[in-house]
PDB file of C-alpha atoms in Angstrom:
ATOM      1  CA  UNK J   1      67.477  83.420  52.742  1.00  0.00           C
ATOM      2  CA  UNK J   2      64.280  85.137  53.323  1.00  0.00           C
ATOM      3  CA  UNK J   3      64.507  87.948  55.799  1.00  0.00           C
ATOM      4  CA  UNK J   4      62.580  90.866  56.385  1.00  0.00           C
ATOM      5  CA  UNK J   5      63.735  94.221  58.085  1.00  0.00           C
ATOM      6  CA  UNK J   6      62.136  97.501  58.621  1.00  0.00           C
ATOM      7  CA  UNK J   7      64.188 100.675  58.406  1.00  0.00           C
ATOM      8  CA  UNK J   8      62.960 104.084  59.668  1.00  0.00           C
ATOM      9  CA  UNK J   9      64.791 107.055  58.171  1.00  0.00           C
ATOM     10  CA  UNK J  10      63.791 110.507  59.539  1.00  0.00           C
ATOM     11  CA  UNK J  11      63.436 113.391  57.160  1.00  0.00           C
ATOM     12  CA  UNK J  12      66.587 115.388  56.194  1.00  0.00           C
ATOM     13  CA  UNK J  13      68.834 112.621  57.143  1.00  0.00           C
ATOM     14  CA  UNK J  14      71.633 111.720  54.512  1.00  0.00           C
ATOM     15  CA  UNK J  15      71.396 108.276  53.848  1.00  0.00           C
ATOM     16  CA  UNK J  16      72.140 105.398  51.122  1.00  0.00           C
ATOM     17  CA  UNK J  17      70.541 102.190  50.641  1.00  0.00           C
ATOM     18  CA  UNK J  18      72.285  99.074  48.603  1.00  0.00           C
ATOM     19  CA  UNK J  19      71.834  95.580  48.144  1.00  0.00           C
ATOM     20  CA  UNK J  20      75.324  93.917  49.179  1.00  0.00           C
ATOM     21  CA  UNK J  21      74.022  90.252  48.631  1.00  0.00           C
ATOM     22  CA  UNK J  22      74.274  88.603  45.201  1.00  0.00           C
ATOM     23  CA  UNK J  23      70.631  87.934  45.331  1.00  0.00           C
ATOM     24  CA  UNK J  24      67.932  90.541  43.820  1.00  0.00           C
ATOM     25  CA  UNK J  25      65.898  92.103  46.612  1.00  0.00           C
ATOM     26  CA  UNK J  26      62.376  93.589  46.838  1.00  0.00           C
ATOM     27  CA  UNK J  27      62.121  97.025  48.579  1.00  0.00           C
ATOM     28  CA  UNK J  28      58.926  98.543  49.855  1.00  0.00           C
ATOM     29  CA  UNK J  29      58.975 102.224  50.505  1.00  0.00           C
ATOM     30  CA  UNK J  30      56.450 104.184  52.673  1.00  0.00           C
ATOM     31  CA  UNK J  31      57.004 107.831  52.252  1.00  0.00           C
ATOM     32  CA  UNK J  32      55.456 111.343  51.764  1.00  0.00           C
ATOM     33  CA  UNK J  33      53.938 112.521  48.696  1.00  0.00           C
ATOM     34  CA  UNK J  34      57.016 114.416  47.834  1.00  0.00           C
ATOM     35  CA  UNK J  35      59.419 111.267  47.290  1.00  0.00           C
ATOM     36  CA  UNK J  36      56.719 109.839  45.111  1.00  0.00           C
ATOM     37  CA  UNK J  37      56.603 112.840  42.988  1.00  0.00           C
ATOM     38  CA  UNK J  38      60.237 112.795  42.697  1.00  0.00           C
ATOM     39  CA  UNK J  39      60.187 109.097  41.340  1.00  0.00           C
ATOM     40  CA  UNK J  40      57.334 109.802  39.187  1.00  0.00           C
ATOM     41  CA  UNK J  41      59.121 112.589  37.443  1.00  0.00           C
ATOM     42  CA  UNK J  42      62.021 110.634  36.907  1.00  0.00           C
ATOM     43  CA  UNK J  43      60.200 107.308  35.923  1.00  0.00           C
ATOM     44  CA  UNK J  44      60.294 106.096  32.217  1.00  0.00           C
ATOM     45  CA  UNK J  45      58.029 103.534  30.768  1.00  0.00           C
ATOM     46  CA  UNK J  46      59.305  99.829  30.808  1.00  0.00           C
ATOM     47  CA  UNK J  47      59.914  98.113  27.604  1.00  0.00           C
ATOM     48  CA  UNK J  48      60.590  94.231  28.301  1.00  0.00           C
ATOM     49  CA  UNK J  49      62.212  94.166  24.784  1.00  0.00           C
ATOM     50  CA  UNK J  50      65.127  96.302  25.958  1.00  0.00           C
ATOM     51  CA  UNK J  51      67.503  95.404  28.250  1.00  0.00           C
ATOM     52  CA  UNK J  52      68.331  97.858  30.942  1.00  0.00           C
ATOM     53  CA  UNK J  53      71.251 100.320  29.965  1.00  0.00           C
ATOM     54  CA  UNK J  54      73.068 102.917  32.156  1.00  0.00           C
ATOM     55  CA  UNK J  55      71.377 106.338  31.934  1.00  0.00           C
ATOM     56  CA  UNK J  56      72.447 108.726  29.132  1.00  0.00           C
ATOM     57  CA  UNK J  57      74.146 111.934  29.775  1.00  0.00           C
ATOM     58  CA  UNK J  58      70.832 113.677  29.225  1.00  0.00           C
ATOM     59  CA  UNK J  59      68.997 111.491  31.506  1.00  0.00           C
ATOM     60  CA  UNK J  60      71.609 112.029  34.262  1.00  0.00           C
ATOM     61  CA  UNK J  61      71.237 115.936  33.842  1.00  0.00           C
ATOM     62  CA  UNK J  62      67.362 115.496  34.201  1.00  0.00           C
ATOM     63  CA  UNK J  63      68.030 113.443  37.383  1.00  0.00           C
ATOM     64  CA  UNK J  64      70.264 116.115  38.640  1.00  0.00           C
ATOM     65  CA  UNK J  65      67.733 119.075  37.910  1.00  0.00           C
ATOM     66  CA  UNK J  66      64.762 117.035  39.493  1.00  0.00           C
ATOM     67  CA  UNK J  67      67.018 116.333  42.734  1.00  0.00           C
ATOM     68  CA  UNK J  68      67.846 120.013  42.731  1.00  0.00           C
ATOM     69  CA  UNK J  69      64.014 121.099  42.326  1.00  0.00           C
ATOM     70  CA  UNK J  70      63.287 118.798  45.360  1.00  0.00           C
ATOM     71  CA  UNK J  71      66.198 119.951  47.360  1.00  0.00           C
ATOM     72  CA  UNK J  72      67.706 116.238  47.750  1.00  0.00           C
ATOM     73  CA  UNK J  73      71.077 115.743  48.537  1.00  0.00           C
ATOM     74  CA  UNK J  74      73.402 113.830  46.396  1.00  0.00           C
ATOM     75  CA  UNK J  75      76.459 112.458  47.735  1.00  0.00           C
ATOM     76  CA  UNK J  76      80.020 113.108  46.234  1.00  0.00           C
ATOM     77  CA  UNK J  77      82.150 110.357  44.788  1.00  0.00           C
ATOM     78  CA  UNK J  78      84.081 110.272  47.984  1.00  0.00           C
ATOM     79  CA  UNK J  79      81.097 110.040  50.146  1.00  0.00           C
ATOM     80  CA  UNK J  80      79.826 107.212  48.009  1.00  0.00           C
ATOM     81  CA  UNK J  81      83.153 105.524  47.925  1.00  0.00           C
ATOM     82  CA  UNK J  82      83.469 105.653  51.742  1.00  0.00           C
ATOM     83  CA  UNK J  83      80.371 103.372  52.233  1.00  0.00           C
ATOM     84  CA  UNK J  84      81.344 101.074  48.915  1.00  0.00           C
ATOM     85  CA  UNK J  85      79.359 102.655  46.243  1.00  0.00           C
ATOM     86  CA  UNK J  86      81.444 102.974  43.209  1.00  0.00           C
ATOM     87  CA  UNK J  87      80.000 105.152  40.214  1.00  0.00           C
ATOM     88  CA  UNK J  88      81.699 105.923  36.907  1.00  0.00           C
TER      89      UNK J  88
END
């Protein structure tokens, strides 16, 4: 099924996005420079010969540090579980 939706999330609103279908999805995000900078700081080169893998403990620590730098809220396990997101 091909559907299109537009979601507008005001700044400083806690939110989570997830794909609940079994099909892959494409997300186009229009945002301020700050979020772009956040993602660029976390980005790593794509290697088509290396299968995707869970982040290492060092990569997770970098993620937490960068989120703190940009003052981004990270949900607790309970907050994630309440909306159906299960993290290890």
